[in-house]
Short mmCIF file of C-alpha atoms in Angstrom, two decimals:
data_model
loop_
_atom_site.label_atom_id
_atom_site.label_comp_id
_atom_site.label_asym_id
_atom_site.label_seq_id
_atom_site.Cartn_x
_atom_site.Cartn_y
_atom_site.Cartn_z
CA MET E 169 36.31 15.36 70.90
CA ILE E 170 37.83 14.35 74.21
CA GLN E 171 39.55 16.95 76.34
CA GLN E 172 43.21 16.87 77.29
CA ALA E 173 43.76 15.56 80.82
CA GLU E 174 44.71 18.49 83.01
CA HIS E 175 47.68 18.38 85.31
CA GLU E 176 49.25 21.12 87.36
CA PHE E 177 51.81 22.08 84.70
CA LEU E 178 49.56 22.02 81.62
CA VAL E 179 49.07 25.62 80.55
CA LYS E 180 45.55 26.89 80.98
CA ALA E 181 43.53 28.14 78.06
CA THR E 182 41.04 30.98 78.19
CA HIS E 183 37.51 30.29 77.01
CA ASP E 184 38.32 31.57 73.53
CA GLU E 185 41.77 29.91 73.33
CA LEU E 186 40.21 26.56 74.09
CA ASN E 187 37.60 26.98 71.38
CA ARG E 188 40.20 28.22 68.90
CA GLN E 189 42.38 25.20 69.59
CA SER E 190 39.41 22.84 69.29
CA TYR E 191 38.47 24.43 65.98
CA ILE E 192 42.01 24.05 64.67
CA SER E 193 41.98 20.36 65.60
CA ASP E 194 38.70 19.99 63.70
CA LEU E 195 40.05 22.01 60.76
CA ARG E 196 43.17 19.86 60.53
CA MET E 197 41.16 16.63 60.59
CA TYR E 198 38.73 18.00 58.02
CA LEU E 199 41.58 18.92 55.68
CA LEU E 200 43.30 15.56 56.07
CA ASN E 201 40.20 13.38 55.90
CA THR E 202 37.56 15.15 53.82
CA ILE E 203 39.57 17.42 51.54
CA GLY E 204 42.44 14.94 51.54
CA ALA E 205 40.15 12.21 50.26
CA GLY E 206 39.64 14.34 47.16
CA LEU E 207 43.38 14.19 46.56
CA HIS E 208 43.11 10.50 45.83
CA ASP E 209 40.37 11.20 43.30
CA VAL E 210 42.53 13.86 41.67
CA TYR E 211 45.32 11.30 41.41
CA ASP E 212 43.16 8.53 40.02
CA GLN E 213 41.20 10.69 37.59
CA GLN E 214 43.73 13.21 36.43
CA VAL E 215 47.31 12.94 37.64
CA ARG E 216 47.89 9.24 37.00
CA PRO E 217 46.25 9.23 33.53
CA ALA E 218 48.31 12.27 32.56
CA PHE E 219 51.47 10.53 33.76
CA GLU E 220 50.60 7.34 31.92
CA ALA E 221 49.91 9.26 28.73
CA GLU E 222 53.31 10.92 28.97
CA HIS E 223 55.45 8.00 30.14
CA GLY E 224 53.63 4.90 28.98
CA ARG E 225 53.53 3.50 32.52
CA SER E 226 52.04 4.30 35.93
CA PRO E 227 53.99 6.26 38.53
CA GLN E 228 56.27 3.92 40.46
CA ASN E 229 57.21 5.98 43.48
CA GLY E 230 56.10 8.84 45.65
CA ASP E 231 58.35 11.40 43.94
CA GLU E 232 56.73 10.84 40.55
CA VAL E 233 53.28 11.17 42.11
CA LEU E 234 54.25 14.26 44.10
CA ARG E 235 55.55 16.11 41.03
CA GLY E 236 52.29 15.48 39.20
CA MET E 237 50.07 16.24 42.17
CA LEU E 238 51.67 19.59 42.91
CA LYS E 239 50.91 20.83 39.42
CA HIS E 240 47.23 20.37 40.20
CA GLN E 241 45.32 23.21 41.78
CA TYR E 242 43.44 20.97 44.18
CA CYS E 243 46.69 19.75 45.64
CA LYS E 244 48.18 23.25 45.76
CA THR E 245 45.15 24.47 47.70
CA TRP E 246 45.19 21.49 50.05
CA SER E 247 48.93 21.83 50.62
CA SER E 248 48.74 25.54 51.33
CA MET E 249 45.93 25.03 53.81
CA VAL E 250 47.55 22.10 55.60
CA ARG E 251 50.77 24.05 56.06
CA ALA E 252 48.87 27.12 57.30
CA THR E 253 46.84 25.00 59.70
CA GLN E 254 49.97 23.40 61.13
CA GLU E 255 51.29 26.86 61.96
CA MET E 256 47.94 27.87 63.43
CA ILE E 257 48.27 25.07 65.98
CA TYR E 258 51.26 26.70 67.62
CA ASP E 259 49.92 30.19 67.13
CA SER E 260 46.87 29.22 69.15
CA VAL E 261 48.87 27.76 72.05
CA ILE E 262 51.71 30.28 72.35
CA PRO E 263 49.55 32.90 74.16
CA SER E 264 48.65 30.30 76.80
CA VAL E 265 52.35 29.57 77.40
CA GLU E 266 53.36 33.22 77.52
CA ARG E 267 50.62 33.99 80.02
CA ALA E 268 51.72 31.11 82.25
CA GLN E 269 55.25 32.51 82.52
CA PRO E 270 57.34 33.27 84.53
CA GLU E 271 55.36 31.47 87.21
CA LEU E 272 55.38 28.18 85.27
CA ASN E 273 59.18 28.13 85.18
CA GLU E 274 59.30 28.72 88.93
CA ARG E 275 56.99 25.77 89.61
CA VAL E 276 58.82 23.50 87.16
CA ARG E 277 62.14 24.41 88.77
CA ALA E 278 60.79 23.54 92.20
CA ALA E 279 59.61 20.16 90.91
CA ASN E 280 62.99 19.55 89.26
CA GLN E 281 65.04 20.51 92.31
CA ARG E 282 62.89 18.88 95.00
CA PRO E 283 61.34 15.95 93.18
CA THR E 284 58.95 13.56 94.82
CA LEU E 285 59.33 11.10 91.97
CA GLY E 286 62.08 10.28 89.50
CA SER E 287 64.99 12.58 88.73
CA LEU E 288 66.38 15.06 86.23
CA ASP E 289 69.98 15.09 85.11
CA LEU E 290 70.79 17.96 82.74
CA ASP E 291 74.10 18.34 80.94
CA PRO E 292 74.80 21.71 79.35
CA MET E 293 77.64 20.12 77.36
CA VAL E 294 75.10 18.18 75.28
CA GLU E 295 74.69 20.01 72.00
CA VAL E 296 71.49 19.99 70.03
CA PRO E 297 72.44 18.23 66.79
CA ARG E 298 72.01 20.02 63.51
CA TYR E 299 69.35 17.63 62.26
CA VAL E 300 67.19 18.96 65.10
CA SER E 301 68.25 22.60 65.12
CA ALA E 302 68.53 23.42 61.42
CA VAL E 303 64.78 24.00 61.04
CA ASP E 304 61.92 24.27 63.50
CA VAL E 305 60.70 20.71 63.32
CA HIS E 306 56.98 20.36 62.57
CA CYS E 307 56.99 24.14 62.09
CA LYS E 308 56.97 24.64 65.84
CA PRO E 309 58.40 28.08 66.69
CA GLY E 310 61.30 27.56 69.07
CA ASN E 311 61.54 23.88 68.14
CA TYR E 312 62.24 21.48 71.00
CA HIS E 313 65.11 23.32 72.53
CA LYS E 314 64.99 27.10 72.40
CA GLU E 315 65.48 28.76 75.77
CA HIS E 316 63.62 32.05 76.05
CA THR E 317 65.18 33.08 79.31
CA ALA E 318 68.24 32.23 81.36
CA GLY E 319 68.05 30.19 84.52
CA GLY E 320 66.12 27.20 83.23
CA ASP E 321 63.26 27.67 80.77
CA ALA E 322 60.53 25.07 80.24
CA SER E 323 58.41 27.06 77.76
CA GLN E 324 59.05 24.83 74.76
CA GLY E 325 58.09 21.78 76.83
CA ALA E 326 54.85 23.47 77.82
CA LEU E 327 54.21 24.40 74.18
CA CYS E 328 54.85 20.76 73.21
CA ASP E 329 52.33 19.35 75.69
CA ARG E 330 49.30 21.38 74.66
CA SER E 331 50.10 21.73 70.94
CA LEU E 332 50.58 17.99 70.61
CA PHE E 333 47.04 17.40 71.84
CA VAL E 334 45.69 19.98 69.39
CA TYR E 335 47.68 18.34 66.55
CA GLN E 336 46.44 14.86 67.43
CA ALA E 337 42.86 16.10 67.98
CA GLY E 338 42.70 13.78 70.95
CA ALA E 339 43.34 10.68 68.85
CA ALA E 340 46.27 9.67 71.06
CA GLY E 341 44.16 9.92 74.21
CA PRO E 342 43.82 12.54 76.94
CA ASN E 343 47.50 12.19 77.88
CA CYS E 344 48.84 12.02 74.29
CA ASP E 345 50.26 8.59 75.14
CA SER E 346 48.52 6.00 73.02
CA ASN E 347 51.69 5.35 71.00
CA GLY E 348 53.72 4.52 74.09
CA ARG E 349 50.88 2.46 75.50
CA THR E 350 50.64 0.54 72.24
CA ILE E 351 54.35 -0.30 72.23
CA ALA E 352 54.30 -1.39 75.87
CA GLU E 353 51.20 -3.54 75.46
CA ALA E 354 52.52 -5.07 72.24
CA ILE E 355 55.66 -6.17 74.10
CA ARG E 356 53.67 -7.52 77.03
CA HIS E 357 51.26 -9.50 74.88
CA ARG E 358 53.75 -10.88 72.39
CA TRP E 359 56.43 -11.79 74.93
CA PRO E 360 54.58 -12.31 78.22
CA GLU E 361 57.58 -14.00 79.82
CA PHE E 362 59.77 -10.91 79.21
CA LYS E 363 59.87 -8.81 82.37
CA PRO E 364 62.20 -5.85 81.81
CA ARG E 365 63.54 -4.42 85.06
CA LYS E 366 65.32 -1.46 83.51
CA ILE E 367 63.80 0.40 80.58
CA LEU E 368 65.17 3.25 78.46
CA ASP E 369 63.14 5.51 76.17
CA ILE E 370 65.34 7.41 73.73
CA GLY E 371 64.26 10.78 72.26
CA CYS E 372 61.49 11.15 74.85
CA THR E 373 60.81 14.94 74.52
CA ILE E 374 58.29 15.65 77.31
CA GLY E 375 57.85 11.97 78.16
CA ASN E 376 54.23 11.64 77.12
CA ASN E 377 54.95 8.27 75.46
CA THR E 378 57.36 7.25 78.22
CA LEU E 379 54.95 7.12 81.15
CA PRO E 380 52.81 4.20 79.92
CA TYR E 381 55.70 1.75 80.45
CA LEU E 382 55.13 2.14 84.19
CA ASP E 383 51.48 1.15 83.77
CA VAL E 384 52.47 -2.01 81.93
CA PHE E 385 55.74 -2.81 83.79
CA PRO E 386 55.13 -1.23 87.22
CA GLU E 387 58.19 -2.84 88.81
CA ALA E 388 60.61 -1.43 86.23
CA GLU E 389 63.07 1.41 86.67
CA LEU E 390 62.33 3.80 83.82
CA HIS E 391 64.85 6.11 82.20
CA ALA E 392 64.34 8.57 79.36
CA ILE E 393 66.74 10.72 77.38
CA ASP E 394 66.52 13.70 75.06
CA VAL E 395 68.80 16.51 73.86
CA SER E 396 66.30 19.24 74.79
CA ALA E 397 66.60 20.76 78.26
CA PRO E 398 63.27 22.65 78.12
CA CYS E 399 61.43 19.43 77.25
CA LEU E 400 63.21 17.45 79.97
CA ARG E 401 62.56 20.06 82.65
CA TYR E 402 58.89 20.16 81.77
CA GLY E 403 58.69 16.38 81.29
CA HIS E 404 60.11 15.69 84.74
CA ALA E 405 57.59 18.05 86.34
CA ARG E 406 54.76 16.61 84.26
CA ALA E 407 55.64 13.00 85.12
CA GLN E 408 55.49 13.83 88.82
CA ALA E 409 52.15 15.58 88.40
CA LEU E 410 50.87 12.39 86.77
CA GLY E 411 52.30 10.22 89.54
CA LYS E 412 55.08 8.57 87.54
CA ALA E 413 58.72 8.09 88.54
CA VAL E 414 60.96 8.58 85.52
CA HIS E 415 64.67 9.34 85.47
CA PHE E 416 65.19 11.96 82.79
CA HIS E 417 68.68 12.58 81.38
CA GLN E 418 69.91 15.13 78.89
CA MET E 419 71.81 12.97 76.42
CA ASN E 420 72.21 12.49 72.71
CA ALA E 421 71.35 8.87 71.88
CA GLU E 422 74.30 8.85 69.48
CA GLN E 423 76.62 8.94 72.46
CA MET E 424 74.96 7.77 75.65
CA LYS E 425 76.61 8.04 79.03
CA PHE E 426 75.26 4.69 80.20
CA ALA E 427 77.53 1.70 80.81
CA ASP E 428 77.44 -1.32 78.51
CA SER E 429 74.54 -3.71 79.09
CA SER E 430 72.60 -1.26 81.26
CA PHE E 431 69.05 -1.92 80.09
CA ASP E 432 66.71 -4.85 79.47
CA LEU E 433 64.47 -2.88 77.13
CA ILE E 434 65.19 0.11 74.91
CA VAL E 435 62.33 1.82 73.11
CA SER E 436 61.79 4.79 70.89
CA CYS E 437 58.63 6.37 69.60
CA ILE E 438 58.70 8.06 66.19
CA LEU E 439 62.27 9.19 66.80
CA PHE E 440 64.04 7.74 63.79
CA HIS E 441 62.33 9.91 61.16
CA GLU E 442 63.75 12.94 63.01
CA VAL E 443 67.42 11.92 62.99
CA SER E 444 69.92 11.94 60.17
CA ARG E 445 71.01 8.69 58.53
CA ALA E 446 74.47 9.05 60.04
CA ALA E 447 73.01 9.64 63.48
CA LEU E 448 70.71 6.66 63.10
CA GLN E 449 73.67 4.34 62.59
CA LYS E 450 75.31 5.65 65.77
CA ILE E 451 72.08 5.48 67.75
CA MET E 452 71.51 1.86 66.72
CA LYS E 453 75.10 1.00 67.67
CA GLU E 454 74.62 2.63 71.06
CA CYS E 455 71.36 0.75 71.55
CA HIS E 456 73.22 -2.50 70.98
CA ARG E 457 75.93 -1.48 73.44
CA VAL E 458 73.72 -0.39 76.33
CA LEU E 459 71.32 -3.29 75.91
CA ARG E 460 72.08 -6.30 78.03
CA PRO E 461 72.40 -9.68 76.31
CA GLY E 462 68.91 -11.12 76.02
CA GLY E 463 67.38 -7.65 75.95
CA LEU E 464 65.09 -6.09 73.37
CA ALA E 465 65.34 -2.83 71.44
CA ILE E 466 62.08 -1.94 69.73
CA HIS E 467 61.16 1.19 67.83
CA LEU E 468 57.85 2.58 66.62
CA GLU E 469 58.18 4.40 63.34
CA GLY E 470 56.56 5.14 60.04
CA PRO E 471 56.62 2.71 57.13
CA ARG E 472 59.19 2.27 54.41
CA THR E 473 57.98 4.09 51.31
CA ALA E 474 58.76 0.97 49.29
CA ASP E 475 56.00 -0.76 51.27
CA LEU E 476 53.42 1.83 50.21
CA ASP E 477 51.70 2.15 46.89
CA PRO E 478 52.94 5.25 45.04
CA TYR E 479 49.97 7.44 45.97
CA TYR E 480 50.40 6.79 49.69
CA ALA E 481 54.14 7.18 49.37
CA PHE E 482 53.45 10.71 48.06
CA TYR E 483 51.04 11.40 50.93
CA TYR E 484 53.62 10.21 53.44
CA LYS E 485 56.43 12.22 51.81
CA TRP E 486 54.41 15.44 51.96
CA ASP E 487 55.40 15.97 55.59
CA GLY E 488 59.02 15.36 54.69
CA ARG E 489 58.89 18.18 52.16
CA PHE E 490 56.55 20.74 53.63
CA ASN E 491 56.19 20.15 57.37
CA ASN E 492 59.82 20.82 58.32
CA GLU E 493 60.65 17.13 58.73
CA PRO E 494 63.91 17.01 56.79
CA CYS E 495 64.86 13.45 57.79
CA LEU E 496 61.51 11.80 57.11
CA GLU E 497 62.04 10.83 53.48
CA THR E 498 65.45 9.38 54.33
CA TRP E 499 63.83 7.23 57.02
CA GLY E 500 61.32 6.03 54.44
CA GLU E 501 64.20 4.66 52.38
CA THR E 502 66.17 3.14 55.24
CA ASP E 503 66.71 -0.57 55.71
CA ILE E 504 66.65 -0.72 59.49
CA ARG E 505 67.08 -4.48 59.51
CA LYS E 506 70.38 -4.13 57.66
CA ILE E 507 71.58 -1.47 60.11
CA ALA E 508 70.62 -3.72 63.00
CA GLU E 509 72.85 -6.45 61.62
CA GLU E 510 75.66 -4.01 60.90
CA VAL E 511 75.74 -2.92 64.54
CA GLY E 512 75.70 -6.43 65.91
CA PHE E 513 72.09 -7.58 66.24
CA LYS E 514 71.69 -11.10 64.88
CA SER E 515 69.38 -11.60 61.94
CA ASN E 516 67.24 -14.21 63.72
CA GLY E 517 66.58 -11.74 66.53
CA TYR E 518 64.83 -9.25 64.23
CA VAL E 519 61.08 -8.91 64.33
CA GLU E 520 58.74 -6.50 62.63
CA LEU E 521 55.12 -6.01 63.53
CA ALA E 522 52.22 -3.97 62.17
CA VAL E 523 50.32 -3.01 65.30
CA PRO E 524 46.95 -1.25 65.62
CA ASP E 525 46.50 1.41 68.27
CA TYR E 526 45.96 -0.25 71.65
CA SER E 527 43.26 2.12 72.91
CA MET E 528 41.25 2.14 69.70
CA THR E 529 41.30 -1.60 68.96
CA PRO E 530 39.20 -4.35 70.52
CA ARG E 531 41.47 -6.36 72.79
CA ALA E 532 41.16 -9.63 70.91
CA LYS E 533 42.02 -7.99 67.62
CA PHE E 534 45.02 -6.26 69.20
CA ILE E 535 46.33 -9.52 70.63
CA GLN E 536 45.85 -11.26 67.31
CA ALA E 537 47.82 -8.55 65.51
CA VAL E 538 50.76 -8.49 67.94
CA THR E 539 51.09 -12.25 68.21
CA ALA E 540 50.96 -12.84 64.46
CA ARG E 541 54.02 -14.23 62.78
CA GLU E 542 56.30 -11.56 61.34
CA VAL E 543 54.10 -9.45 59.11
CA ILE E 544 55.19 -6.78 56.71
CA LYS E 545 52.28 -5.71 54.65
CA LYS E 546 51.51 -2.92 52.26
CA ARG E 547 49.32 -0.38 53.95
CA SER E 548 48.14 3.13 53.53
CA ALA E 549 50.13 5.87 55.20
CA GLY E 550 47.06 7.21 56.96
CA HIS E 551 47.11 9.60 59.84
CA TRP E 552 45.68 9.99 63.29
CA GLY E 553 42.22 8.70 63.86
CA GLU E 554 42.04 6.54 60.76
CA GLU E 555 40.51 3.17 61.42
CA ASP E 556 42.77 0.18 61.01
CA LEU E 557 45.85 2.34 60.92
CA CYS E 558 48.71 0.08 61.85
CA LEU E 559 51.94 1.40 63.25
CA PRO E 560 55.13 -0.45 62.31
CA LEU E 561 57.24 -1.70 65.21
CA TYR E 562 60.84 -2.58 64.37
CA GLY E 563 62.36 -4.87 67.01
CA MET E 564 65.67 -6.54 67.61
CA TRP E 565 66.66 -8.92 70.39
CA LYS E 566 70.27 -8.94 71.54
CA LEU E 567 70.83 -12.68 71.33
CA MET W 49 61.92 37.11 86.03
CA ALA W 50 61.21 38.66 82.66
CA ASP W 51 58.06 37.91 80.75
CA ILE W 52 58.59 35.48 77.91
CA LYS W 53 57.76 36.23 74.32
CA ILE W 54 57.78 33.35 71.83
CA SER W 55 58.24 34.51 68.27
CA PRO W 56 55.55 32.99 66.05
CA LEU W 57 57.93 32.48 63.12
CA ASN W 58 59.29 29.00 62.49
CA ILE W 59 62.83 28.66 61.15
CA GLY W 60 63.12 27.18 57.69
CA GLU W 61 62.12 28.05 54.12
CA ARG W 62 58.40 28.34 53.94
CA PRO W 63 56.81 26.71 50.88
CA CYS W 64 54.26 28.50 48.76
CA PHE W 65 52.33 26.32 46.38
CA PHE W 66 50.91 28.78 43.89
CA ASP W 67 52.70 30.72 41.17
CA ASP W 68 51.49 33.87 42.89
CA PRO W 69 52.35 33.65 46.61
CA ALA W 70 49.55 36.11 47.30
CA ILE W 71 47.20 33.16 46.86
CA ASP W 72 48.92 31.17 49.61
CA GLN W 73 48.71 34.22 51.81
CA LEU W 74 45.02 34.69 51.09
CA LEU W 75 44.33 31.07 51.92
CA GLY W 76 46.22 31.41 55.19
CA MET W 77 44.34 34.59 56.05
CA MET W 78 41.05 32.97 55.19
CA LEU W 79 41.76 30.05 57.49
CA ALA W 80 42.74 32.37 60.31
CA VAL W 81 39.59 34.44 59.83
CA SER W 82 37.54 31.26 59.76
CA ALA W 83 39.01 30.31 63.12
CA GLU W 84 38.13 33.70 64.62
CA LEU W 85 34.58 33.50 63.37
CA SER W 86 34.26 30.02 64.79
CA VAL W 87 35.61 31.22 68.13
CA THR W 88 33.03 34.01 68.10
CA ARG W 89 30.24 31.58 67.31
CA ASP W 90 31.36 29.28 70.10
CA ARG W 91 31.43 32.21 72.50
CA LEU W 92 27.94 33.27 71.48
CA ASP W 93 26.84 29.70 71.91
CA THR W 94 28.11 29.87 75.41
CA VAL W 95 26.28 33.13 76.07
CA GLU W 96 23.02 31.78 74.71
CA ARG W 97 23.16 28.72 76.90
CA LEU W 98 23.87 30.81 79.93
CA LEU W 99 21.12 33.30 79.15
CA ALA W 100 18.69 30.47 78.69
CA SER W 101 19.53 28.91 81.99
CA LYS W 102 20.04 31.99 84.11
CA GLY W 103 18.67 35.10 82.49
CA LEU W 104 21.70 36.99 83.80
CA VAL W 105 25.29 36.61 82.71
CA ALA W 106 28.28 37.68 84.75
CA GLY W 107 31.75 37.84 83.08
CA GLY W 108 33.14 35.07 85.23
CA GLU W 109 30.43 32.68 84.09
CA ILE W 110 31.57 32.86 80.47
CA GLU W 111 35.24 32.47 81.37
CA GLY W 112 34.44 29.49 83.53
CA PHE W 113 32.26 27.73 81.00
CA ARG W 114 33.75 24.46 79.78
CA PRO W 115 31.94 22.23 77.28
CA ASP W 116 30.89 18.82 78.53
CA ALA W 117 31.03 15.86 76.14
CA GLN W 118 27.60 16.58 74.70
CA VAL W 119 28.29 20.23 74.05
CA ALA W 120 31.72 19.41 72.63
CA GLY W 121 30.08 16.93 70.30
CA GLU W 122 27.52 19.45 69.12
CA ARG W 123 30.24 22.01 68.56
CA LYS W 124 32.22 19.48 66.57
CA ARG W 125 29.21 18.83 64.36
CA ARG W 126 28.71 22.53 63.88
CA HIS W 127 32.38 22.90 63.01
CA GLU W 128 31.93 20.30 60.29
CA GLU W 129 28.95 22.10 58.78
CA TYR W 130 30.86 25.35 59.04
CA LEU W 131 33.87 23.86 57.29
CA GLN W 132 31.66 22.53 54.53
CA ARG W 133 30.43 26.07 54.00
CA ILE W 134 33.82 27.72 54.07
CA LEU W 135 35.61 25.09 52.01
CA ARG W 136 32.74 24.69 49.59
CA ILE W 137 34.77 26.24 46.81
CA VAL W 138 37.55 23.71 47.30
CA ARG W 139 35.18 20.73 47.41
CA GLU W 140 33.54 21.94 44.26
CA GLU W 141 36.88 22.44 42.55
CA ARG W 142 36.02 19.90 39.91
CA GLN W 143 33.40 22.31 38.68
CA ARG W 144 36.46 24.21 37.53
CA LEU W 145 36.86 27.84 38.26
CA THR W 146 37.02 29.62 34.95
CA PRO W 147 39.17 32.68 34.35
CA PHE W 148 36.82 35.62 34.34
CA ASP W 149 37.63 36.52 30.72
CA GLN W 150 37.18 32.98 29.35
CA MET W 151 33.63 32.22 30.29
CA LYS W 152 32.68 31.25 26.74
CA GLN W 153 29.59 29.17 27.50
CA TYR W 154 28.15 31.96 29.59
CA GLN W 155 28.87 34.55 26.96
CA ARG W 156 27.11 32.39 24.35
CA LEU W 157 23.97 32.47 26.51
CA VAL W 158 24.18 36.22 26.87
CA GLU W 159 24.39 36.50 23.09
CA GLU W 160 21.52 34.06 22.64
CA PHE W 161 19.28 35.96 24.99
CA LYS W 162 20.32 39.16 23.39
CA LYS W 163 18.79 38.11 20.11
CA PRO W 164 15.66 39.97 19.29
#
């Protein structure tokens, strides 16, 4: 497994912490891939036949599959272990963060107040919305936004950085940025004549998926927003440590403080499954407003459950039920194209792509996938590291 | 500035998947113990390598040891074998665990072999 790229703000692990975190990455992948493969057998050989015997038809959606699967001991065991492992991720990183404080906060503050690159604009009037604060998303203690001390705490940002790498088991690269890189490269390859000068990433957390836009569009001015002050503080420091100029702002994307037609390109990376349906409508409307005519808003997100066969719809929904992701199932049932039209994007400006990971795909195959005509295809839900996993990109030009 | 303490609890109802939540707890404990044993094995692995190369181990040498790609790969393979061992009972679930007081086939053998 590759190692996480070190930078001056990444918390250091002791010898044993590093090996514990590596083990937990391996455990998580083992549960999802090896034990998880058995789930499909359980479905095919036991759950689906039992359902068919009872109802005279196969299961038609993820809910029907989930109800049957959770009666089965194999699925109960798998579920219990996956949930426990998720919690172990954070448990294994928290000691590293605690040990790094209070010195980490002092260094982050210095980077925020005397930046060499980019800027940080915090607004204490920005409230963390309930769809973020009601539960600790992804089971992360302290969530995105908890402040453990007064005077400017970055602990949750630091926890984010290292725990994300453990969660991904390195599959998103040493800087946890393969998603952002994939979006940026998809845009560049599909629309090579499009040269955005001002880019906005909404819901950026610590900015790991924000930075790649500067690799692909080095002349652009890059902005990023989030509601979480700890993540923004840390993200601003981290971006500087990695040599990237990003202007971070504490804002809720439902109500952005930017003027109309401010940006050429607006992006988001797996944000929409973490916002409420009502918030999504407002966010999309704001995207339309702050996008300049001729600009592009494009969002990486998970699939619609209707596009998945019922078994994979169950697998995808599992996180929505048991991983503290209370908006995920709603996203799976959302017609984003319809919302785009409701907020003013024209129907002929909509494009949807199924894009393989940029770093893990041979270049020619990547280019072929991103330049294909609009493709919406049934696919497995999959998870990190799975070959041929394609990430949906939902795009809308402001024509 | 005060030291920071991050509570390990995550806010939200926590699902248990078995009728008896003790089973979920046991599984969680087992996984945590498995991690600690793995950490111990990895630490010993470090010590062995250092002993082999130096014959003398100072504390700082263990703390400073970081696996290169080859070592990380070998550890990953060992983790997989280790996980196969620990999760054997789950992989073999189709063999069906039998409640201890319903092992009828086994009891029939005992009776058979009991016959004079």
